[in-house]
Amino acid sequence: MDKESLRNRYKSLRKAMTQEEVTRLSEKITTSFLVFLSQKPDIKHIHIFFSIRRFNEIDTFPLYHQLNKMGYNLYTSEVNVTKDSLDTLNLEEVTDFEEDGWGIPKPIGAKQTEPSQIQLVLMPLLAFDENGNRLGYGKGYYDKFLTTLDESVLKLGLSFFPPESRIPADEHDIGLDICITPQQIHHFK
């Protein structure tokens, strides 16, 4: 299947999920991630994405609150339309969130920063394959963002669904190191 067909398929699968399913499966993924993270004591700086509710993305807000309570240094990104890239935001002084015009939660009080300290990036995706190739929404923002980070940064996807056997990958696509589903943790590379 080509990328656009896969995108449409996984958008439909997510759209068919109830809010209860999204919550239940998000909780399983959050629990697995926290167990994984407990085995990585050197990781202190984590980049997190915030879910777009209308797309039935994995709910990362409970994870954000848990990581914040645990004392992790948290970051996220926002689209810089002028540069066609992602700007990194430090979440240390966030007081609340508001949705932008696309339904993306924007942290109030976040400060733009350099991404140099980030050690792990949680990545949104529609699908992934058995080799760690990731299928996003097709804008390439995360692929561009990852090129600005140190090669040692862990790239970790979160997915409701098991891997495809193969997703077409372009030269600029950057694969995952790990992907967590409700059923298991997939390691690549």
Short mmCIF file of C-alpha atoms in Angstrom, two decimals:
data_model
loop_
_atom_site.label_atom_id
_atom_site.label_comp_id
_atom_site.label_asym_id
_atom_site.label_seq_id
_atom_site.Cartn_x
_atom_site.Cartn_y
_atom_site.Cartn_z
CA MET A 1 0.00 0.00 0.00
CA ASP A 2 1.24 3.50 -0.73
CA LYS A 3 1.62 6.13 1.99
CA GLU A 4 -1.58 8.02 1.21
CA SER A 5 -3.68 4.84 1.25
CA LEU A 6 -2.12 3.86 4.58
CA ARG A 7 -2.79 7.34 5.98
CA ASN A 8 -6.44 7.13 4.97
CA ARG A 9 -6.78 3.62 6.41
CA TYR A 10 -5.34 4.56 9.81
CA LYS A 11 -7.27 7.83 9.99
CA SER A 12 -10.45 5.78 9.44
CA LEU A 13 -9.45 3.21 12.06
CA ARG A 14 -8.84 5.94 14.63
CA LYS A 15 -12.01 7.80 13.71
CA ALA A 16 -13.99 4.61 14.40
CA MET A 17 -12.64 4.38 17.96
CA THR A 18 -14.85 5.44 20.84
CA GLN A 19 -13.57 7.91 23.43
CA GLU A 20 -13.61 5.07 25.96
CA GLU A 21 -11.32 2.99 23.71
CA VAL A 22 -8.95 5.93 23.21
CA THR A 23 -8.78 6.47 26.98
CA ARG A 24 -8.32 2.78 27.85
CA LEU A 25 -5.62 2.16 25.22
CA SER A 26 -3.87 5.46 26.02
CA GLU A 27 -3.66 4.36 29.66
CA LYS A 28 -2.05 1.05 28.65
CA ILE A 29 0.50 2.86 26.48
CA THR A 30 1.24 5.37 29.27
CA THR A 31 1.82 2.54 31.77
CA SER A 32 4.16 0.73 29.36
CA PHE A 33 6.07 3.93 28.65
CA LEU A 34 6.56 4.64 32.35
CA VAL A 35 7.86 1.08 32.91
CA PHE A 36 10.24 1.54 29.95
CA LEU A 37 11.38 4.92 31.30
CA SER A 38 12.04 3.46 34.76
CA GLN A 39 14.76 1.35 33.10
CA LYS A 40 16.42 4.48 31.61
CA PRO A 41 17.52 6.51 34.67
CA ASP A 42 19.84 8.72 32.59
CA ILE A 43 16.93 10.20 30.63
CA LYS A 44 15.80 13.47 32.20
CA HIS A 45 14.80 15.61 29.17
CA ILE A 46 11.74 14.45 27.22
CA HIS A 47 9.97 15.97 24.24
CA ILE A 48 6.25 15.18 24.29
CA PHE A 49 3.50 15.82 21.77
CA PHE A 50 -0.01 16.82 22.79
CA SER A 51 -2.86 14.98 21.17
CA ILE A 52 -5.42 16.46 18.84
CA ARG A 53 -8.71 15.17 20.21
CA ARG A 54 -10.65 15.29 16.94
CA PHE A 55 -8.07 12.92 15.39
CA ASN A 56 -8.45 10.42 18.25
CA GLU A 57 -4.72 10.55 18.91
CA ILE A 58 -3.22 8.87 21.95
CA ASP A 59 -4.05 11.02 24.97
CA THR A 60 -0.67 12.22 26.25
CA PHE A 61 -2.02 14.64 28.88
CA PRO A 62 -2.03 12.06 31.72
CA LEU A 63 1.55 11.15 30.77
CA TYR A 64 2.55 14.83 30.72
CA HIS A 65 1.12 15.36 34.22
CA GLN A 66 2.79 12.19 35.54
CA LEU A 67 6.20 13.09 34.06
CA ASN A 68 5.87 16.63 35.39
CA LYS A 69 5.16 15.31 38.91
CA MET A 70 8.16 12.99 38.61
CA GLY A 71 10.45 15.96 37.93
CA TYR A 72 11.34 15.39 34.27
CA ASN A 73 12.32 18.34 32.10
CA LEU A 74 9.61 18.47 29.45
CA TYR A 75 9.49 20.04 26.02
CA THR A 76 7.09 20.17 23.10
CA SER A 77 7.03 21.83 19.71
CA GLU A 78 4.86 24.20 17.79
CA VAL A 79 4.76 24.74 14.05
CA ASN A 80 6.64 27.79 12.81
CA VAL A 81 4.77 28.48 9.57
CA THR A 82 7.31 31.06 8.41
CA LYS A 83 10.23 28.63 8.65
CA ASP A 84 8.14 25.52 7.82
CA SER A 85 9.64 23.82 10.86
CA LEU A 86 9.04 23.09 14.54
CA ASP A 87 10.10 25.43 17.33
CA THR A 88 10.96 23.79 20.67
CA LEU A 89 9.13 24.95 23.78
CA ASN A 90 10.23 24.37 27.38
CA LEU A 91 7.19 23.37 29.47
CA GLU A 92 8.63 24.29 32.88
CA GLU A 93 6.41 27.34 33.42
CA VAL A 94 3.22 26.13 31.74
CA THR A 95 0.07 27.18 33.56
CA ASP A 96 -2.61 25.79 31.23
CA PHE A 97 -3.39 24.82 27.62
CA GLU A 98 -5.60 26.28 24.92
CA GLU A 99 -6.39 24.85 21.50
CA ASP A 100 -5.18 26.66 18.41
CA GLY A 101 -7.14 26.86 15.15
CA TRP A 102 -6.13 23.31 14.18
CA GLY A 103 -7.18 21.87 17.53
CA ILE A 104 -3.59 21.47 18.71
CA PRO A 105 -3.19 22.10 22.45
CA LYS A 106 -0.89 25.10 22.98
CA PRO A 107 0.88 25.41 26.34
CA ILE A 108 0.33 28.79 28.01
CA GLY A 109 3.52 30.05 29.60
CA ALA A 110 5.89 27.84 27.58
CA LYS A 111 9.15 29.46 26.52
CA GLN A 112 10.92 28.88 23.23
CA THR A 113 14.26 27.15 23.74
CA GLU A 114 16.99 25.26 21.94
CA PRO A 115 16.40 21.48 21.72
CA SER A 116 20.00 20.56 22.61
CA GLN A 117 19.18 18.88 25.96
CA ILE A 118 16.40 16.61 24.65
CA GLN A 119 17.23 12.93 25.16
CA LEU A 120 13.97 11.28 24.07
CA VAL A 121 11.29 12.37 21.61
CA LEU A 122 7.77 10.98 21.82
CA MET A 123 6.44 11.02 18.29
CA PRO A 124 2.89 11.10 16.97
CA LEU A 125 2.17 8.75 14.11
CA LEU A 126 -0.60 7.12 12.14
CA ALA A 127 1.21 3.83 11.56
CA PHE A 128 4.62 2.17 11.78
CA ASP A 129 6.20 -0.97 10.38
CA GLU A 130 8.32 -3.88 11.61
CA ASN A 131 11.50 -1.99 10.66
CA GLY A 132 10.65 1.18 12.61
CA ASN A 133 9.51 3.26 9.65
CA ARG A 134 6.93 5.79 10.80
CA LEU A 135 3.99 7.19 8.88
CA GLY A 136 2.93 10.64 10.03
CA TYR A 137 0.54 13.14 8.53
CA GLY A 138 2.83 13.86 5.59
CA LYS A 139 4.21 17.32 6.36
CA GLY A 140 7.66 16.08 7.42
CA TYR A 141 7.86 18.35 10.47
CA TYR A 142 9.21 15.66 12.80
CA ASP A 143 11.74 14.41 10.22
CA LYS A 144 13.10 17.96 9.88
CA PHE A 145 13.05 18.45 13.66
CA LEU A 146 14.96 15.21 14.31
CA THR A 147 17.80 16.34 12.03
CA THR A 148 18.45 19.21 14.48
CA LEU A 149 18.94 16.82 17.43
CA ASP A 150 21.89 14.72 18.51
CA GLU A 151 21.93 11.27 16.88
CA SER A 152 21.78 9.64 20.32
CA VAL A 153 18.25 10.99 20.98
CA LEU A 154 15.75 8.14 21.33
CA LYS A 155 12.90 8.35 18.84
CA LEU A 156 9.88 6.70 20.41
CA GLY A 157 6.50 6.32 18.71
CA LEU A 158 3.17 5.70 20.36
CA SER A 159 0.56 3.72 18.44
CA PHE A 160 -2.84 2.19 19.09
CA PHE A 161 -2.19 -0.38 16.36
CA PRO A 162 0.36 -3.15 15.72
CA PRO A 163 3.01 -2.66 13.02
CA GLU A 164 2.47 -3.05 9.32
CA SER A 165 4.91 -5.43 7.66
CA ARG A 166 6.28 -2.62 5.49
CA ILE A 167 5.68 1.10 5.01
CA PRO A 168 7.34 2.84 2.05
CA ALA A 169 10.17 5.06 3.32
CA ASP A 170 11.68 8.04 1.53
CA GLU A 171 15.31 9.10 1.87
CA HIS A 172 14.42 11.96 4.26
CA ASP A 173 12.27 9.77 6.55
CA ILE A 174 13.79 9.12 9.98
CA GLY A 175 12.79 5.86 11.61
CA LEU A 176 11.86 5.03 15.17
CA ASP A 177 14.09 3.38 17.74
CA ILE A 178 11.11 2.13 19.72
CA CYS A 179 7.32 2.07 19.39
CA ILE A 180 4.90 1.36 22.21
CA THR A 181 1.49 -0.14 21.49
CA PRO A 182 -1.13 -1.29 24.00
CA GLN A 183 0.17 -4.86 23.53
CA GLN A 184 3.95 -4.47 23.58
CA ILE A 185 7.14 -2.45 23.21
CA HIS A 186 8.73 -2.80 19.78
CA HIS A 187 12.50 -2.22 19.51
CA PHE A 188 14.25 -1.41 16.23
CA LYS A 189 17.88 -0.95 15.17
#
